[in-house]
PDB file of C-alpha atoms in Angstrom:
ATOM      1  CA  UNK A   1      -3.142 -75.041  24.236  1.00  0.00           C
ATOM      2  CA  UNK A   2      -0.554 -75.895  21.502  1.00  0.00           C
ATOM      3  CA  UNK A   3       0.884 -73.244  19.219  1.00  0.00           C
ATOM      4  CA  UNK A   4       0.279 -73.686  15.531  1.00  0.00           C
ATOM      5  CA  UNK A   5       2.990 -75.844  13.889  1.00  0.00           C
ATOM      6  CA  UNK A   6       4.117 -74.188  10.643  1.00  0.00           C
ATOM      7  CA  UNK A   7       6.780 -75.203   7.850  1.00  0.00           C
ATOM      8  CA  UNK A   8      10.025 -73.488   7.435  1.00  0.00           C
ATOM      9  CA  UNK A   9       9.599 -70.001   5.982  1.00  0.00           C
ATOM     10  CA  UNK A  10       8.523 -68.301   3.664  1.00  0.00           C
ATOM     11  CA  UNK A  11       4.899 -68.508   4.421  1.00  0.00           C
ATOM     12  CA  UNK A  12       2.185 -65.894   5.090  1.00  0.00           C
ATOM     13  CA  UNK A  13       0.491 -64.664   8.323  1.00  0.00           C
ATOM     14  CA  UNK A  14      -3.044 -62.938   8.325  1.00  0.00           C
ATOM     15  CA  UNK A  15      -3.342 -61.111  11.616  1.00  0.00           C
ATOM     16  CA  UNK A  16      -6.834 -60.374  12.659  1.00  0.00           C
ATOM     17  CA  UNK A  17      -7.034 -57.914  15.632  1.00  0.00           C
ATOM     18  CA  UNK A  18     -10.572 -57.056  16.992  1.00  0.00           C
ATOM     19  CA  UNK A  19     -12.404 -55.592  19.762  1.00  0.00           C
ATOM     20  CA  UNK A  20     -15.669 -57.780  20.238  1.00  0.00           C
ATOM     21  CA  UNK A  21     -18.921 -55.909  20.619  1.00  0.00           C
ATOM     22  CA  UNK A  22     -21.219 -56.339  23.718  1.00  0.00           C
ATOM     23  CA  UNK A  23     -23.752 -57.736  21.142  1.00  0.00           C
ATOM     24  CA  UNK A  24     -22.037 -61.049  20.474  1.00  0.00           C
ATOM     25  CA  UNK A  25     -25.138 -63.209  20.122  1.00  0.00           C
ATOM     26  CA  UNK A  26     -24.238 -65.937  17.507  1.00  0.00           C
ATOM     27  CA  UNK A  27     -20.571 -64.800  17.381  1.00  0.00           C
ATOM     28  CA  UNK A  28     -19.080 -67.771  19.170  1.00  0.00           C
ATOM     29  CA  UNK A  29     -20.792 -70.447  16.976  1.00  0.00           C
ATOM     30  CA  UNK A  30     -19.779 -68.442  13.957  1.00  0.00           C
ATOM     31  CA  UNK A  31     -16.231 -68.225  15.056  1.00  0.00           C
ATOM     32  CA  UNK A  32     -16.155 -71.931  15.729  1.00  0.00           C
ATOM     33  CA  UNK A  33     -17.502 -72.631  12.138  1.00  0.00           C
ATOM     34  CA  UNK A  34     -14.962 -70.353  10.476  1.00  0.00           C
ATOM     35  CA  UNK A  35     -12.143 -72.182  12.342  1.00  0.00           C
ATOM     36  CA  UNK A  36     -13.669 -75.578  11.138  1.00  0.00           C
ATOM     37  CA  UNK A  37     -14.002 -74.273   7.544  1.00  0.00           C
ATOM     38  CA  UNK A  38     -10.465 -72.593   7.310  1.00  0.00           C
ATOM     39  CA  UNK A  39      -8.875 -75.952   8.166  1.00  0.00           C
ATOM     40  CA  UNK A  40     -10.272 -77.300   4.771  1.00  0.00           C
ATOM     41  CA  UNK A  41      -8.719 -74.542   2.761  1.00  0.00           C
ATOM     42  CA  UNK A  42      -5.856 -75.737   0.474  1.00  0.00           C
ATOM     43  CA  UNK A  43      -2.706 -73.978   1.697  1.00  0.00           C
ATOM     44  CA  UNK A  44      -3.909 -73.251   5.207  1.00  0.00           C
ATOM     45  CA  UNK A  45      -1.066 -74.175   7.706  1.00  0.00           C
ATOM     46  CA  UNK A  46      -2.693 -73.438  11.087  1.00  0.00           C
ATOM     47  CA  UNK A  47      -3.678 -70.510  13.449  1.00  0.00           C
ATOM     48  CA  UNK A  48      -3.202 -69.196  16.837  1.00  0.00           C
ATOM     49  CA  UNK A  49      -5.981 -67.245  18.592  1.00  0.00           C
ATOM     50  CA  UNK A  50      -6.670 -65.429  21.935  1.00  0.00           C
ATOM     51  CA  UNK A  51      -9.127 -63.212  23.382  1.00  0.00           C
ATOM     52  CA  UNK A  52      -8.837 -61.127  26.792  1.00  0.00           C
ATOM     53  CA  UNK A  53     -11.287 -60.016  29.360  1.00  0.00           C
ATOM     54  CA  UNK A  54     -11.570 -56.632  27.571  1.00  0.00           C
ATOM     55  CA  UNK A  55     -12.848 -58.214  24.606  1.00  0.00           C
ATOM     56  CA  UNK A  56      -9.689 -57.704  22.498  1.00  0.00           C
ATOM     57  CA  UNK A  57      -8.866 -60.634  20.349  1.00  0.00           C
ATOM     58  CA  UNK A  58      -5.880 -61.592  18.024  1.00  0.00           C
ATOM     59  CA  UNK A  59      -5.909 -64.412  15.630  1.00  0.00           C
ATOM     60  CA  UNK A  60      -2.904 -65.144  13.482  1.00  0.00           C
ATOM     61  CA  UNK A  61      -3.897 -67.537  10.426  1.00  0.00           C
ATOM     62  CA  UNK A  62      -0.974 -68.926   8.612  1.00  0.00           C
ATOM     63  CA  UNK A  63      -1.071 -69.767   4.870  1.00  0.00           C
ATOM     64  CA  UNK A  64       1.400 -71.177   2.274  1.00  0.00           C
ATOM     65  CA  UNK A  65       0.651 -68.619  -0.317  1.00  0.00           C
ATOM     66  CA  UNK A  66      -1.296 -65.294  -1.213  1.00  0.00           C
ATOM     67  CA  UNK A  67      -3.345 -67.510  -3.460  1.00  0.00           C
ATOM     68  CA  UNK A  68      -4.402 -69.590  -0.362  1.00  0.00           C
ATOM     69  CA  UNK A  69      -5.366 -66.495   1.424  1.00  0.00           C
ATOM     70  CA  UNK A  70      -7.445 -65.308  -1.603  1.00  0.00           C
ATOM     71  CA  UNK A  71      -9.284 -68.584  -1.625  1.00  0.00           C
ATOM     72  CA  UNK A  72     -10.134 -68.348   2.030  1.00  0.00           C
ATOM     73  CA  UNK A  73     -11.077 -64.743   1.789  1.00  0.00           C
ATOM     74  CA  UNK A  74     -13.538 -65.642  -1.243  1.00  0.00           C
ATOM     75  CA  UNK A  75     -14.986 -68.693   0.500  1.00  0.00           C
ATOM     76  CA  UNK A  76     -18.891 -67.852   0.464  1.00  0.00           C
ATOM     77  CA  UNK A  77     -19.682 -68.700   4.111  1.00  0.00           C
ATOM     78  CA  UNK A  78     -16.680 -66.739   5.221  1.00  0.00           C
ATOM     79  CA  UNK A  79     -17.872 -63.777   3.105  1.00  0.00           C
ATOM     80  CA  UNK A  80     -21.263 -63.716   4.837  1.00  0.00           C
ATOM     81  CA  UNK A  81     -19.684 -64.055   8.330  1.00  0.00           C
ATOM     82  CA  UNK A  82     -17.290 -61.238   7.675  1.00  0.00           C
ATOM     83  CA  UNK A  83     -20.301 -59.037   6.978  1.00  0.00           C
ATOM     84  CA  UNK A  84     -21.948 -60.108  10.182  1.00  0.00           C
ATOM     85  CA  UNK A  85     -18.830 -59.078  12.032  1.00  0.00           C
ATOM     86  CA  UNK A  86     -18.574 -55.766  10.474  1.00  0.00           C
ATOM     87  CA  UNK A  87     -22.334 -54.933  10.980  1.00  0.00           C
ATOM     88  CA  UNK A  88     -22.624 -56.404  14.603  1.00  0.00           C
ATOM     89  CA  UNK A  89     -19.882 -58.302  16.426  1.00  0.00           C
ATOM     90  CA  UNK A  90     -16.976 -55.903  16.121  1.00  0.00           C
ATOM     91  CA  UNK A  91     -16.574 -52.471  17.456  1.00  0.00           C
ATOM     92  CA  UNK A  92     -13.176 -52.275  15.771  1.00  0.00           C
ATOM     93  CA  UNK A  93     -10.957 -54.615  13.613  1.00  0.00           C
ATOM     94  CA  UNK A  94      -7.938 -54.621  11.558  1.00  0.00           C
ATOM     95  CA  UNK A  95      -6.505 -57.090   9.281  1.00  0.00           C
ATOM     96  CA  UNK A  96      -2.717 -57.260   8.486  1.00  0.00           C
ATOM     97  CA  UNK A  97      -1.153 -59.448   5.963  1.00  0.00           C
ATOM     98  CA  UNK A  98       2.645 -60.392   6.265  1.00  0.00           C
ATOM     99  CA  UNK A  99       5.097 -62.658   4.630  1.00  0.00           C
ATOM    100  CA  UNK A 100       7.009 -64.633   7.149  1.00  0.00           C
ATOM    101  CA  UNK A 101      10.809 -64.726   6.334  1.00  0.00           C
ATOM    102  CA  UNK A 102      12.088 -66.133   9.652  1.00  0.00           C
ATOM    103  CA  UNK A 103      10.650 -68.065  12.465  1.00  0.00           C
ATOM    104  CA  UNK A 104      12.069 -69.451  15.667  1.00  0.00           C
ATOM    105  CA  UNK A 105      10.482 -72.133  18.052  1.00  0.00           C
ATOM    106  CA  UNK A 106      11.208 -73.054  21.764  1.00  0.00           C
ATOM    107  CA  UNK A 107       9.071 -75.629  23.475  1.00  0.00           C
ATOM    108  CA  UNK A 108       9.303 -77.597  26.581  1.00  0.00           C
ATOM    109  CA  UNK A 109       8.675 -81.391  26.782  1.00  0.00           C
TER     110      UNK A 109
END
């Protein structure tokens, strides 16, 4: 897996932390669709996402501006999928939005 490539700061990070419910029918397909859709959002810069064996997941999506975050938040299919997440797929979740002021990178190869 490659880490998201982001520009020089400042930019924004939306951190979505969740605990996936045992009733996850349809979740993985919906998540794949959201990753596909967000890539087409103007101002979207990339994302990093992981989920562990305890069903805890963290997705960090990077955006150029708060306006870009709002466009993604209001995207109609995303609105519907968020509702399904609240009702069925997540036992708990939290969303945090932060402005990235500094970023450092190290990589091999």
